[in-house]
Backbone as CSV, one residue per row, in Angstrom:
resi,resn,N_x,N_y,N_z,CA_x,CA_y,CA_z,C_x,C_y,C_z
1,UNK,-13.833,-12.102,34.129,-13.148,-10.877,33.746,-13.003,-10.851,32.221
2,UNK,-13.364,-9.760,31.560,-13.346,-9.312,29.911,-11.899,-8.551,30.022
3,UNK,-11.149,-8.935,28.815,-9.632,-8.293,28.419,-10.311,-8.047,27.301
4,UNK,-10.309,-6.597,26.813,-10.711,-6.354,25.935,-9.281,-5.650,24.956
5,UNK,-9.375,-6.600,24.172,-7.736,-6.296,23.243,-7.563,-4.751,22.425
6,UNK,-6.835,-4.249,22.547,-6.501,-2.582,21.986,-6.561,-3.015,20.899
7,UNK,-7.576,-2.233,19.436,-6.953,-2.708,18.336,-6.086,-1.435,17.475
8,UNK,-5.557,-1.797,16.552,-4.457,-0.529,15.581,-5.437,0.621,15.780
9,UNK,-4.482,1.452,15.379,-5.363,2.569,14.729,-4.528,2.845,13.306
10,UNK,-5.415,3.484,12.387,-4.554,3.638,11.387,-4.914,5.157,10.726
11,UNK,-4.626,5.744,10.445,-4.444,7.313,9.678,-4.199,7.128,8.386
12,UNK,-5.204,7.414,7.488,-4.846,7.462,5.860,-5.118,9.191,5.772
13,UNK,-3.899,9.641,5.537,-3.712,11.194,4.466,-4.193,10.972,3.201
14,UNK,-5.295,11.759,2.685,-5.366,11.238,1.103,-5.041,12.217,0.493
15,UNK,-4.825,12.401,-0.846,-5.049,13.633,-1.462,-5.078,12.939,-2.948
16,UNK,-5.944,13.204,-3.329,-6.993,12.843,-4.839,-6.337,14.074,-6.092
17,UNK,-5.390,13.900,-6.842,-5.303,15.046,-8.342,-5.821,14.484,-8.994
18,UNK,-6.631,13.513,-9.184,-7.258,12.554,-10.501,-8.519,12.387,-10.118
19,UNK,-9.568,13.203,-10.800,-11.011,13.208,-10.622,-11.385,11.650,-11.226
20,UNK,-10.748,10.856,-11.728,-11.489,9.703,-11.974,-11.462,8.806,-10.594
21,UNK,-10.240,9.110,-9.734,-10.321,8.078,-8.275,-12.058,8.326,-8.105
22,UNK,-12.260,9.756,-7.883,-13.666,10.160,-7.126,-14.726,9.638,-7.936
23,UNK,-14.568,9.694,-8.960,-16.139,9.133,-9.815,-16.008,7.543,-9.664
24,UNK,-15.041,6.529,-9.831,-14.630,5.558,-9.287,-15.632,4.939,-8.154
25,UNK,-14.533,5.800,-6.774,-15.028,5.350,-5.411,-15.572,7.083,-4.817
26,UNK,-16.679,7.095,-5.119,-16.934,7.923,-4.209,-16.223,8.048,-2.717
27,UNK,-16.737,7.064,-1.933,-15.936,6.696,-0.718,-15.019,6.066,-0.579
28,UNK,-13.689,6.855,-1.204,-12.563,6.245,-1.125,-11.721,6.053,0.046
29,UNK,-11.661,7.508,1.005,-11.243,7.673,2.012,-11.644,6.615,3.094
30,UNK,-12.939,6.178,3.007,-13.420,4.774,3.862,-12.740,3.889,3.438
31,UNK,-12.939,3.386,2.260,-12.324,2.322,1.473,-10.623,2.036,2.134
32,UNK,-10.203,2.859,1.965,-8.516,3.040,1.748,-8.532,2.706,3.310
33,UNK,-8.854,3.704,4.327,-8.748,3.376,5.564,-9.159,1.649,6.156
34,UNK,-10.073,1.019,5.868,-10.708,-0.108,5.733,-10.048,-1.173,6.047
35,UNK,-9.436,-0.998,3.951,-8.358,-1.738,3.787,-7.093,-1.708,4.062
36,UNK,-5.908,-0.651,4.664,-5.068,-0.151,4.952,-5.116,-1.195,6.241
37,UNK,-6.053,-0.790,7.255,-6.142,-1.208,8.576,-5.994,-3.037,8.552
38,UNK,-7.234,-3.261,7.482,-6.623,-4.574,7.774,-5.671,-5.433,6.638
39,UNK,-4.640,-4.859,6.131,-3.524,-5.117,5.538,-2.541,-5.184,6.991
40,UNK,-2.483,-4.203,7.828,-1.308,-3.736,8.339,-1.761,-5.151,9.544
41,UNK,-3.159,-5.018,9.898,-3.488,-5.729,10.934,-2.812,-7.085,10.658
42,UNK,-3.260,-7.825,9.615,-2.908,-9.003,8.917,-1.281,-8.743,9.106
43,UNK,-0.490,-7.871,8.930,1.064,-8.024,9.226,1.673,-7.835,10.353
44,UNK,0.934,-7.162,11.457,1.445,-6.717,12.627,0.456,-7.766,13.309
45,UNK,-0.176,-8.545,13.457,-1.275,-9.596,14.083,-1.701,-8.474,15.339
46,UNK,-1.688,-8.702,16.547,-1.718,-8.128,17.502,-1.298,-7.124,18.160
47,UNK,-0.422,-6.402,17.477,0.200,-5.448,17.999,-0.680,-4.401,18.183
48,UNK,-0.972,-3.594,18.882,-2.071,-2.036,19.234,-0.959,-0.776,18.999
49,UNK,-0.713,-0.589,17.634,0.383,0.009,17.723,-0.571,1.562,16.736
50,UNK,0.045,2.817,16.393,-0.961,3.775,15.580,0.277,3.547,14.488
51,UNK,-0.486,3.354,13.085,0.023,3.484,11.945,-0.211,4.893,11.319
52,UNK,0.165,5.612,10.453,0.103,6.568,9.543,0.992,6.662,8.264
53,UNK,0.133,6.663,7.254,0.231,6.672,5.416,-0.174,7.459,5.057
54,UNK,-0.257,7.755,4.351,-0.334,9.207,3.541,-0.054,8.982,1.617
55,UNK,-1.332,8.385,0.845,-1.543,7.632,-0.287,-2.607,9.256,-0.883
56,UNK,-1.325,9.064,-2.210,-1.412,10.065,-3.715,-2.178,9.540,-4.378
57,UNK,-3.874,9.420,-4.862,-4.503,9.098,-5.888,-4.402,9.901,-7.076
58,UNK,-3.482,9.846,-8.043,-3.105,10.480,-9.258,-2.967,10.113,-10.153
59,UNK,-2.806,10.639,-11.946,-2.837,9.750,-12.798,-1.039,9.857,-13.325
60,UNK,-1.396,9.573,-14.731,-0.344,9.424,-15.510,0.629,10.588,-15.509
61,UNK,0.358,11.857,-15.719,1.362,12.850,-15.650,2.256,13.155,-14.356
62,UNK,1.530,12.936,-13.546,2.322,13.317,-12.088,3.085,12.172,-11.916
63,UNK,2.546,10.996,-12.153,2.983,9.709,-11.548,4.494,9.475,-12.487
64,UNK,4.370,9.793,-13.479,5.720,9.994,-14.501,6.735,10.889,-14.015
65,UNK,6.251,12.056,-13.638,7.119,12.797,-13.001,8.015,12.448,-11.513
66,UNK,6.903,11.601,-10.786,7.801,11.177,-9.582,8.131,10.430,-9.879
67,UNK,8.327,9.760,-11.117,8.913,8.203,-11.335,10.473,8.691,-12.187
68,UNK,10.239,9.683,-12.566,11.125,10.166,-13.315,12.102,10.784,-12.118
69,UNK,11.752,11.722,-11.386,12.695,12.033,-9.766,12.850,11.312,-9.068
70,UNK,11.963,10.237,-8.467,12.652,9.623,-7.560,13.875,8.466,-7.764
71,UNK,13.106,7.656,-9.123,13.506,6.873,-9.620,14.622,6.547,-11.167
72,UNK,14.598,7.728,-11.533,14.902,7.747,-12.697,14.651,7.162,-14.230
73,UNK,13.580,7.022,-13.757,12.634,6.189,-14.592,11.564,7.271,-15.398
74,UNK,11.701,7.386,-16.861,10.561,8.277,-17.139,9.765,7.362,-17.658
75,UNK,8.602,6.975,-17.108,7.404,6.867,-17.653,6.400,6.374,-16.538
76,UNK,5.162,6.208,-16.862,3.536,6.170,-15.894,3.932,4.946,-15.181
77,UNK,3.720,4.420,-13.830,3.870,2.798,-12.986,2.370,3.170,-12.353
78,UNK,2.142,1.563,-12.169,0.917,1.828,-11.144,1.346,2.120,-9.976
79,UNK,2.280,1.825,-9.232,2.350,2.083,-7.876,3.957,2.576,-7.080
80,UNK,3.986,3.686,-6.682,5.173,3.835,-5.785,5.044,4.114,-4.246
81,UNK,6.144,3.551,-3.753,6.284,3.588,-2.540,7.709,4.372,-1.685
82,UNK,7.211,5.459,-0.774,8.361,5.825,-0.084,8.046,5.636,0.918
83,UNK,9.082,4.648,1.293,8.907,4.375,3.144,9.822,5.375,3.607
84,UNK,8.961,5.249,5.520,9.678,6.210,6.077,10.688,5.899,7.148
85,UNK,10.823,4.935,6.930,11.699,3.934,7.813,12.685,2.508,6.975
86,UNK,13.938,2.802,7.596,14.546,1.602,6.802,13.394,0.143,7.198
87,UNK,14.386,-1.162,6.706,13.912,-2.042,6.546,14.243,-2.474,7.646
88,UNK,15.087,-2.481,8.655,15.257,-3.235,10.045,14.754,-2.771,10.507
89,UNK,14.352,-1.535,10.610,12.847,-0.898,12.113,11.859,-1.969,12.208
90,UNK,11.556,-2.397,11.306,10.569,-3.349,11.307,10.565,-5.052,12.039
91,UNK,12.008,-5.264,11.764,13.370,-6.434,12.406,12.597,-6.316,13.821
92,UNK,12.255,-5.222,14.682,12.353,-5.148,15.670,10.772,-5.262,16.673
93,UNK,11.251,-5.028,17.820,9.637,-5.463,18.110,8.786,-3.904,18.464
94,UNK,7.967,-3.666,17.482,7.366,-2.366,18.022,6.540,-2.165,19.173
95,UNK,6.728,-1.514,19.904,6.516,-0.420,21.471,4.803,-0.664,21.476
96,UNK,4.180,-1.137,22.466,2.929,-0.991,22.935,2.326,0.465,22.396
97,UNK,1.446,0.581,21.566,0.985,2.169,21.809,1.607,2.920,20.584
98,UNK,2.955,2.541,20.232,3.933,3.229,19.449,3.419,3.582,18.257
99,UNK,3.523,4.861,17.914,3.104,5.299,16.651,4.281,5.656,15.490
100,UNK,3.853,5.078,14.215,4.550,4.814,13.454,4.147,5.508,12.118
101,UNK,5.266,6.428,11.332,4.681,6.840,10.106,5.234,5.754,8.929
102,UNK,4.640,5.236,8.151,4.821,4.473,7.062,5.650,4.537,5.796
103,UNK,4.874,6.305,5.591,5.772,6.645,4.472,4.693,6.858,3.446
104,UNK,4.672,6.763,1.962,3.996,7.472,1.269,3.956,6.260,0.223
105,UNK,2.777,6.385,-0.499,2.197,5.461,-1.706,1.319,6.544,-2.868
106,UNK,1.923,6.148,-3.800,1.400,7.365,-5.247,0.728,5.716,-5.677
107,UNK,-0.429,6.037,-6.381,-1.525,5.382,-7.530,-2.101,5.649,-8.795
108,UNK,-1.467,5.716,-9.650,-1.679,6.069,-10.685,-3.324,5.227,-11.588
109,UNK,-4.284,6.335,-11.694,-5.408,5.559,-12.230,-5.387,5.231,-13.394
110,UNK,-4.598,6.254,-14.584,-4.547,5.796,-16.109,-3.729,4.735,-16.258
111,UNK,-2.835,4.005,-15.461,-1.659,2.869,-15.469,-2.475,1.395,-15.210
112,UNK,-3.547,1.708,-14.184,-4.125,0.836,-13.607,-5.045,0.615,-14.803
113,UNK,-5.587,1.202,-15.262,-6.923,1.132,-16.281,-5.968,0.132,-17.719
114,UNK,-5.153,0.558,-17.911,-4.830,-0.148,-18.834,-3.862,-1.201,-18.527
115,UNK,-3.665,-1.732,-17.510,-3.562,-3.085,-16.906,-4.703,-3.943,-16.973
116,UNK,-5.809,-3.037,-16.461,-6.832,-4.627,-16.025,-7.138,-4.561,-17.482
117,UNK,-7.142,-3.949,-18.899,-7.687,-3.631,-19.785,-6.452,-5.103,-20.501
118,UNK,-4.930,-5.008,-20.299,-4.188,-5.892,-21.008,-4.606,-7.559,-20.082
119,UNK,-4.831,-7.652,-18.791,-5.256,-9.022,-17.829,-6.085,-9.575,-17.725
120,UNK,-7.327,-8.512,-18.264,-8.519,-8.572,-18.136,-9.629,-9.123,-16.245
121,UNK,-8.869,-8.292,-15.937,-9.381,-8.603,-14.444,-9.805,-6.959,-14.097
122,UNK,-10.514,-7.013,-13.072,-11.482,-6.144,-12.222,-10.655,-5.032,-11.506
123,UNK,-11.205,-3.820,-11.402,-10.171,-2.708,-11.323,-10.050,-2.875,-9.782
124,UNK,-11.311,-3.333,-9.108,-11.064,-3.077,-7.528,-10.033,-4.504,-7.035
125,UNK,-10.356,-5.750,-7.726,-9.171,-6.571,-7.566,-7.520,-6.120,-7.790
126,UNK,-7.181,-5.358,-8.768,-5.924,-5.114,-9.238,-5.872,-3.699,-8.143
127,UNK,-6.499,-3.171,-7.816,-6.362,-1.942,-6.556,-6.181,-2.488,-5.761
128,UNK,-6.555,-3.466,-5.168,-6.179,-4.340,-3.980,-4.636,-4.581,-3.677
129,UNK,-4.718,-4.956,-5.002,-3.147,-5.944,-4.925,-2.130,-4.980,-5.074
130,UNK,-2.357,-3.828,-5.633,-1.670,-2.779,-5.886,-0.989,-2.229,-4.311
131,UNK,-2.193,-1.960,-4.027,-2.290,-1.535,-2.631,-1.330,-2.467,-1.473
132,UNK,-1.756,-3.848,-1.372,-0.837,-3.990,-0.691,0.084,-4.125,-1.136
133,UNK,0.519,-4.548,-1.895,1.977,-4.259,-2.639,2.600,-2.753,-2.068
134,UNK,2.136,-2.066,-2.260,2.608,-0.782,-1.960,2.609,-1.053,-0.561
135,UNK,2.055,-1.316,0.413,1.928,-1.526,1.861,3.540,-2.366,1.939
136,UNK,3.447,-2.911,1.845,4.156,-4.205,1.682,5.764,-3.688,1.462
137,UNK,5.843,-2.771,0.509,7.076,-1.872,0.113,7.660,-0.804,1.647
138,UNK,6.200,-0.234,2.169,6.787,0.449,2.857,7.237,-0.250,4.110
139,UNK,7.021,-1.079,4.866,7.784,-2.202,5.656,8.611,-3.055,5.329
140,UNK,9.082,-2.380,4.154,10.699,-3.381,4.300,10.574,-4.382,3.077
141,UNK,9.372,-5.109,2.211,9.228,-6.054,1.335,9.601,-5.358,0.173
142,UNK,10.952,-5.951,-0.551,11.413,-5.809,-1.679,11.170,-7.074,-2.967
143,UNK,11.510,-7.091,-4.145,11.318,-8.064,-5.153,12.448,-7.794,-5.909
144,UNK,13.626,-7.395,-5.384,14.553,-7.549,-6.526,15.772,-8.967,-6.808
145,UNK,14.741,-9.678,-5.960,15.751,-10.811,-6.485,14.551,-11.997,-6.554
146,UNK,14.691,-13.209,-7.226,13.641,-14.325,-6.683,13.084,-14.624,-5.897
147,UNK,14.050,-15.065,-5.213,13.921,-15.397,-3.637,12.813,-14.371,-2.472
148,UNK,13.452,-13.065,-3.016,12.503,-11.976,-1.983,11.193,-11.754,-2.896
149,UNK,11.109,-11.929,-4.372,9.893,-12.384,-5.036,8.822,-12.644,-4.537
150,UNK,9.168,-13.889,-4.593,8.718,-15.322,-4.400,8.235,-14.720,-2.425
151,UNK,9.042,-14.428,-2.349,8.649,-14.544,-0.373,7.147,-13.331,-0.651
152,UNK,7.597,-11.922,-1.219,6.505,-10.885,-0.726,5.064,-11.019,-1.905
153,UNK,5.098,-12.124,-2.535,4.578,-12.522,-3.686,3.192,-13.269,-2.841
154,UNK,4.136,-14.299,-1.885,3.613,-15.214,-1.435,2.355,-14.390,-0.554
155,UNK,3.095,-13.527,0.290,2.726,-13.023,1.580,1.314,-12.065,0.882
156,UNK,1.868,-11.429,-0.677,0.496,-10.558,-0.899,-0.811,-11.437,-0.776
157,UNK,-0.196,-12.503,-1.400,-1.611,-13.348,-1.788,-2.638,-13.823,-0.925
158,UNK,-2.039,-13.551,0.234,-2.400,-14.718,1.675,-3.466,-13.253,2.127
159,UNK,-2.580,-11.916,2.357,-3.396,-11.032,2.568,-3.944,-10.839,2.100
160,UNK,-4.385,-10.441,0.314,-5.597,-10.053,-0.275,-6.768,-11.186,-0.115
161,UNK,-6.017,-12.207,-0.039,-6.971,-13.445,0.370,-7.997,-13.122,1.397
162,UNK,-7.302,-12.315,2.491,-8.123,-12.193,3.907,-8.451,-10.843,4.435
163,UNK,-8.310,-10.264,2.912,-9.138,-8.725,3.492,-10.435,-8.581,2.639
């Protein structure tokens, strides 16, 4: 007898205001879905559960502006995250089947460009990490103290390792 295991499904919403994402990655929408799927896979191991995100490829002006509203922060970040769920939904054990919205991730391309430009590392490496980082935000992983640092620090590394 074959058990053939349910795997995720995952839903990436895109929406592109920054014509450099597209000259970039042509096939971003693959890309993003790809990697999305197996970020979440890598955190949920087995679960057959439907994910949905919904990721802003935009540059510096917009990305200032939501950084400036949501956050009160005026100026360009590479990456924000609005989850759509507190941080204990996650505490819990999610439902066979259960579909789940994530919440939202903005990417700023002019922020990113002049990162790998000060690190000197590779734009699709620092998108990676960006990315799950932002993943990572919307399930509950914070960094405002060492300790939770150090923990979602750990955990990025293991995943970009294995996607």
């Amino acid at each position: 007898m074959i058990i053939k295991k349910k795997s995720q499904m995952v839903k990436v919403n895109l929406v592109i205001d920054n014509k450099n994402w597209k000259s970039r990655y042509p096939k971003i929408n693959l890309f993003l879905n790809k990697s999305i799927k197996k970020i979440l896979s890598f955190i949920f191991l087995s679960r057959a559960t439907t994910f949905e995100i919904s990721v802003l490829l935009t540059g510096t002006k917009n990305m200032k502006g939501l950084n400036k509203r949501f956050r009160k922060i005026n100026k360009d970040t590479d990456v924000l995250s609005f989850p759509a769920e507190e941080k204990k939904f996650f505490k819990k054990d999610l439902k066979f089947n259960e579909k789940i919205y994530l919440g939202d991730i903005a990417l700023s391309y002019e922020y990113i460009v002049a990162i790998i430009k000060k690190q000197n590392i590779s734009f699709d490496d620092y998108f990676k990490k960006i990315l799950v980082h932002g993943v990572l935000h919307l399930i509950g992983y914070e960094h405002n103290s060492f300790k939770k640092y150090k923990k979602m620090h750990l955990l990025e590394q293991k995943i970009i390792r294995n996607i």
